[in-house]
Structure formats: C-alpha cells, structure tokens
Tab-separated table of C-alpha atoms and ligand atoms in Angstrom:
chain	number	residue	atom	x	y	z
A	1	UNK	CA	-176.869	163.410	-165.813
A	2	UNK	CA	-174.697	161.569	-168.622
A	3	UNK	CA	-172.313	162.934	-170.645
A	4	UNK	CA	-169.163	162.200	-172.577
A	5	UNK	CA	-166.346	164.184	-172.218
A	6	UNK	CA	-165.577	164.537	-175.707
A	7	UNK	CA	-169.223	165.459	-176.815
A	8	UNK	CA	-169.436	169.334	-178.234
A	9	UNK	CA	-172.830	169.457	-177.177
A	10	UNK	CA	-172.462	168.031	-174.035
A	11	UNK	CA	-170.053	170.505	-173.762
A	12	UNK	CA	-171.962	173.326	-175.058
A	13	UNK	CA	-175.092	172.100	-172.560
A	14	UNK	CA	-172.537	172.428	-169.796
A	15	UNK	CA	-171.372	175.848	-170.777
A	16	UNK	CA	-167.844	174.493	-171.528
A	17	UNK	CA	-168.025	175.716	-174.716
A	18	UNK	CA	-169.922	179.042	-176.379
A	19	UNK	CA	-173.098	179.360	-178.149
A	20	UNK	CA	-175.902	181.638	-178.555
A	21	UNK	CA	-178.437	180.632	-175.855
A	22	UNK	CA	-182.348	180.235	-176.891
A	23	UNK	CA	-183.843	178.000	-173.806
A	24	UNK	CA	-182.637	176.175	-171.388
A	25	UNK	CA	-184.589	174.359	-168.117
A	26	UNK	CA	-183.011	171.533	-166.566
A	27	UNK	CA	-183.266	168.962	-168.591
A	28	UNK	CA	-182.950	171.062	-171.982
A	29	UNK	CA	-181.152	173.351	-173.821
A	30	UNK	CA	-181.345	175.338	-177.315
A	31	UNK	CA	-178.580	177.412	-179.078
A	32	UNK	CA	-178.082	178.834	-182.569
A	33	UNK	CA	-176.815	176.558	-185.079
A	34	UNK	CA	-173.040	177.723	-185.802
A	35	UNK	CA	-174.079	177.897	-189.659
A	36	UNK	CA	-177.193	178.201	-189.961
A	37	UNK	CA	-179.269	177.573	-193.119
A	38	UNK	CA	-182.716	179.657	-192.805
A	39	UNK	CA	-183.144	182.900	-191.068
A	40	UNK	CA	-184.035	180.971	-187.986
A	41	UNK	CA	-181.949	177.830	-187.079
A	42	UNK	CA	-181.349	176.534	-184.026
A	43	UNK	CA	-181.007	173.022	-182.330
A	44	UNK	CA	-183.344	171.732	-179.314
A	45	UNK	CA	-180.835	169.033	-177.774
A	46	UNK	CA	-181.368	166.969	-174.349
A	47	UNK	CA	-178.183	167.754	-171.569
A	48	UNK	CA	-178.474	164.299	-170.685
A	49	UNK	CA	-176.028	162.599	-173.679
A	50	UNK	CA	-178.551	160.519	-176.197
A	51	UNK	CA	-176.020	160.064	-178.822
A	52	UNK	CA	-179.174	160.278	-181.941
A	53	UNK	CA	-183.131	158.776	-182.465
A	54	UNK	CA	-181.887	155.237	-183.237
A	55	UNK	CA	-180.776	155.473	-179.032
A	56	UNK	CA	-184.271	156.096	-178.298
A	57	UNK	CA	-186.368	153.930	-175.789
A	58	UNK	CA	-189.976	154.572	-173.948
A	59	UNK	CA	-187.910	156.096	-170.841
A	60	UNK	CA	-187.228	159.049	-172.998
A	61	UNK	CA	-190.779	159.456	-174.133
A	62	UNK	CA	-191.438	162.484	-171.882
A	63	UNK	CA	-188.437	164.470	-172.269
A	64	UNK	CA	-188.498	163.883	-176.079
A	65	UNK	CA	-192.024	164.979	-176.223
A	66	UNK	CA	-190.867	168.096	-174.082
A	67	UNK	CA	-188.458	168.860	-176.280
A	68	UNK	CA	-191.005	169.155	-179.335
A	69	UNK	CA	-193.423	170.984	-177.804
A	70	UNK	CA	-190.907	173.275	-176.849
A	71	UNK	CA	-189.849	174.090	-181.097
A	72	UNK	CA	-193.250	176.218	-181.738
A	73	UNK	CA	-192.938	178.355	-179.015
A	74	UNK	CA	-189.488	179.073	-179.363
A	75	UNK	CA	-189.949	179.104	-183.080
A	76	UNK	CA	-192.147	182.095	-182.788
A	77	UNK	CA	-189.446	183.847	-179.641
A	78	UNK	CA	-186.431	183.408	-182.300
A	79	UNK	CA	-188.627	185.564	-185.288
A	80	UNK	CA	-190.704	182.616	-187.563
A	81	UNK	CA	-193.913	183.763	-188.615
A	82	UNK	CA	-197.380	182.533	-187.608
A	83	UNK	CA	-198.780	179.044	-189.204
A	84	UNK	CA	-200.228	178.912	-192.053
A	85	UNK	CA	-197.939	182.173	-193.604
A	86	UNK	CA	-194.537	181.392	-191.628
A	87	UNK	CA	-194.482	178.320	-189.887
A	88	UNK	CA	-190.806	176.216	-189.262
A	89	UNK	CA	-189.174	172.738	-190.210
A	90	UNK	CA	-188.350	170.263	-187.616
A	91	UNK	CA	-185.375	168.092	-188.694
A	92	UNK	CA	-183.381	165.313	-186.979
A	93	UNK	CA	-180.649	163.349	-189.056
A	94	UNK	CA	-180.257	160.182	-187.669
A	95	UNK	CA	-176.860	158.189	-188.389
A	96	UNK	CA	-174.017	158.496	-191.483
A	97	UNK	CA	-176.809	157.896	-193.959
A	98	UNK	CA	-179.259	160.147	-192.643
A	99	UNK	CA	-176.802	162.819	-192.344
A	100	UNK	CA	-176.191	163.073	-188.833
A	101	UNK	CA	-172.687	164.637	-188.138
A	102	UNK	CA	-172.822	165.340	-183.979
A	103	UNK	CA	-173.356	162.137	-182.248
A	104	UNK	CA	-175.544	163.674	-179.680
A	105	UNK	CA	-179.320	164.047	-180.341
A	106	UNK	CA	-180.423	167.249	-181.796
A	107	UNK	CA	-183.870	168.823	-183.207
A	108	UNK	CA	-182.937	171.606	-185.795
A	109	UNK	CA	-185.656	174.302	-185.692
A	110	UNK	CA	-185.679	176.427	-189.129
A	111	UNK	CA	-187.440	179.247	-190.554
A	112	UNK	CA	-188.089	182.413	-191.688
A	113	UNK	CA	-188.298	184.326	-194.993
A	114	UNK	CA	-187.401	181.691	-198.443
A	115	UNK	CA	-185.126	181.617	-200.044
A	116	UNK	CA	-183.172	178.739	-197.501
A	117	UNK	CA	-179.593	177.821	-197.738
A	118	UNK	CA	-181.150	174.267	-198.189
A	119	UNK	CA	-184.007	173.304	-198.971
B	201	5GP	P1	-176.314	167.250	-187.983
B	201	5GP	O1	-175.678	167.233	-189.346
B	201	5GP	O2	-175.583	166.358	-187.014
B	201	5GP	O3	-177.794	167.011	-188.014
B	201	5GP	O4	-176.215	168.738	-187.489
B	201	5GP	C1	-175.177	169.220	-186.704
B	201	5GP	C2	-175.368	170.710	-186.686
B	201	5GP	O5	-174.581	171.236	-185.639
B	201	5GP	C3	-174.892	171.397	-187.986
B	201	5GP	O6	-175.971	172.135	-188.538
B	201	5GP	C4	-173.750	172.300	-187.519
B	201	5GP	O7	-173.725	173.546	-188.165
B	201	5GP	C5	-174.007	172.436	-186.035
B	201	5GP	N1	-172.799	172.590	-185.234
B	201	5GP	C6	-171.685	171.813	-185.293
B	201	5GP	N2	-170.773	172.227	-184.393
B	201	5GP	C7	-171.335	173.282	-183.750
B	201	5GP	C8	-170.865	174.134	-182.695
B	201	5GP	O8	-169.765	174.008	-182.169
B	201	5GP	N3	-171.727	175.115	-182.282
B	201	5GP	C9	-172.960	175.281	-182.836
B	201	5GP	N4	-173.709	176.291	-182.358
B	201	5GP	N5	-173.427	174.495	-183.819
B	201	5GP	C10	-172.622	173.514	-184.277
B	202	ZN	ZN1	-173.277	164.597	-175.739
C-alpha cells in the first residue's frame, strides 16, 4: 500500500496518529473530522495515499465507488436522519482553489440537525 511519510492521514490510516474511528476494512478508513461543522462530520479517505480527485484514474474506479457507497450507511451509524427528513452532504475539495487543505483524498460526510457551522 502507498503512503508518504509525512501525510496526516496516511498517518492517521496507519494508526500513527489519533482519531475517532467510524469504519475501517482494508482498503478504507473513516474518522471524525477534528472540527467538525454539522452534528455529523466525518471523512471517508482511501489508506492507499491518492493525494485528491484531480489524481484519479479508471484503476481507482472500484475502491472510489466503495468508498461512496459506504457514506449512507455510515451516515445513518454516526446519527443523520432518514432521506427525505435528514439526509447528509457529500463534499470533496479538490486543489488550493477548491479548498482542499490535506493533500490526501478525503469524502467529508455531514449532517444532522441545521443550523451548520457552514453552509
Ligand atoms: P479539506 O479542507 O482538505 O477538504 O479538509 C480537511 C479536513 O481535515 C478539515 O475539515 C479538517 O478539520 C480535517 N483535519 C485536519 N487535520 C486533522 C486531523 O489531524 N485529524 C482529524 N480528525 N481531522 C483533521
Ligand atoms: Zn496520505
């Protein structure tokens, strides 16, 4: 499996570093975001390192497509309500202008009760 030494969520997918633990199989793993900004928010990331989306090719069509179907189940596990009432956002920021801050490919989950931090 690749990773970089000086990834945090490489690290974090490794269990070098702490987090609150929603999932994890062997290709994937989910933890609370640090700050979140909705009742529910964590991030869905691959423990291979796939530094964002723009890194994407068809080789990672199954494991990315594992990772999604994996958000509305554990949507529902970490407290969101039922579609159409509840229901969650699925976010990925993708580079400096699309907000992306950890170079290492991440799907934030959020939900729960409004108001949101953001958005
Ligand atoms: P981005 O802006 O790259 O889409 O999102 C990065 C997210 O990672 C942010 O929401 C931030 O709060 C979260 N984050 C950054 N460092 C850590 C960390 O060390 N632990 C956890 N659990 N989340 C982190
Ligand atoms: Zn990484």
């Amino acid at each position: 499996m690749s990773t970089l030494d000086n990834c945090i969520f490489c690290k974090i997918a490794r269990g070098l570093l702490p987090s609150r633990k929603v999932y994890e199989d062997d290709e994937i793993f989910a933890f609370d975001d640090i700050h979140p900004l909705a009742p529910v928010h964590f991030l869905i990331i691959p423990k291979m390192h796939i530094a964002s989306m723009a890194h994407v090719g068809p080789e990672h069509g199954a494991l990315l497509g594992r990772m999604l179907l994996l958000a509305p189940q554990l949507a529902l596990a970490q407290g969101c309500r039922p579609y159409p009432e509840g229901g969650f956002r699925i976010l990925t920021n993708t580079g400096a202008e699309g907000g992306q801050e950890v170079a290492h490919l991440h799907v934030h989950v959020m939900g729960g009760p409004r108001p949101w931090l953001k958005g």
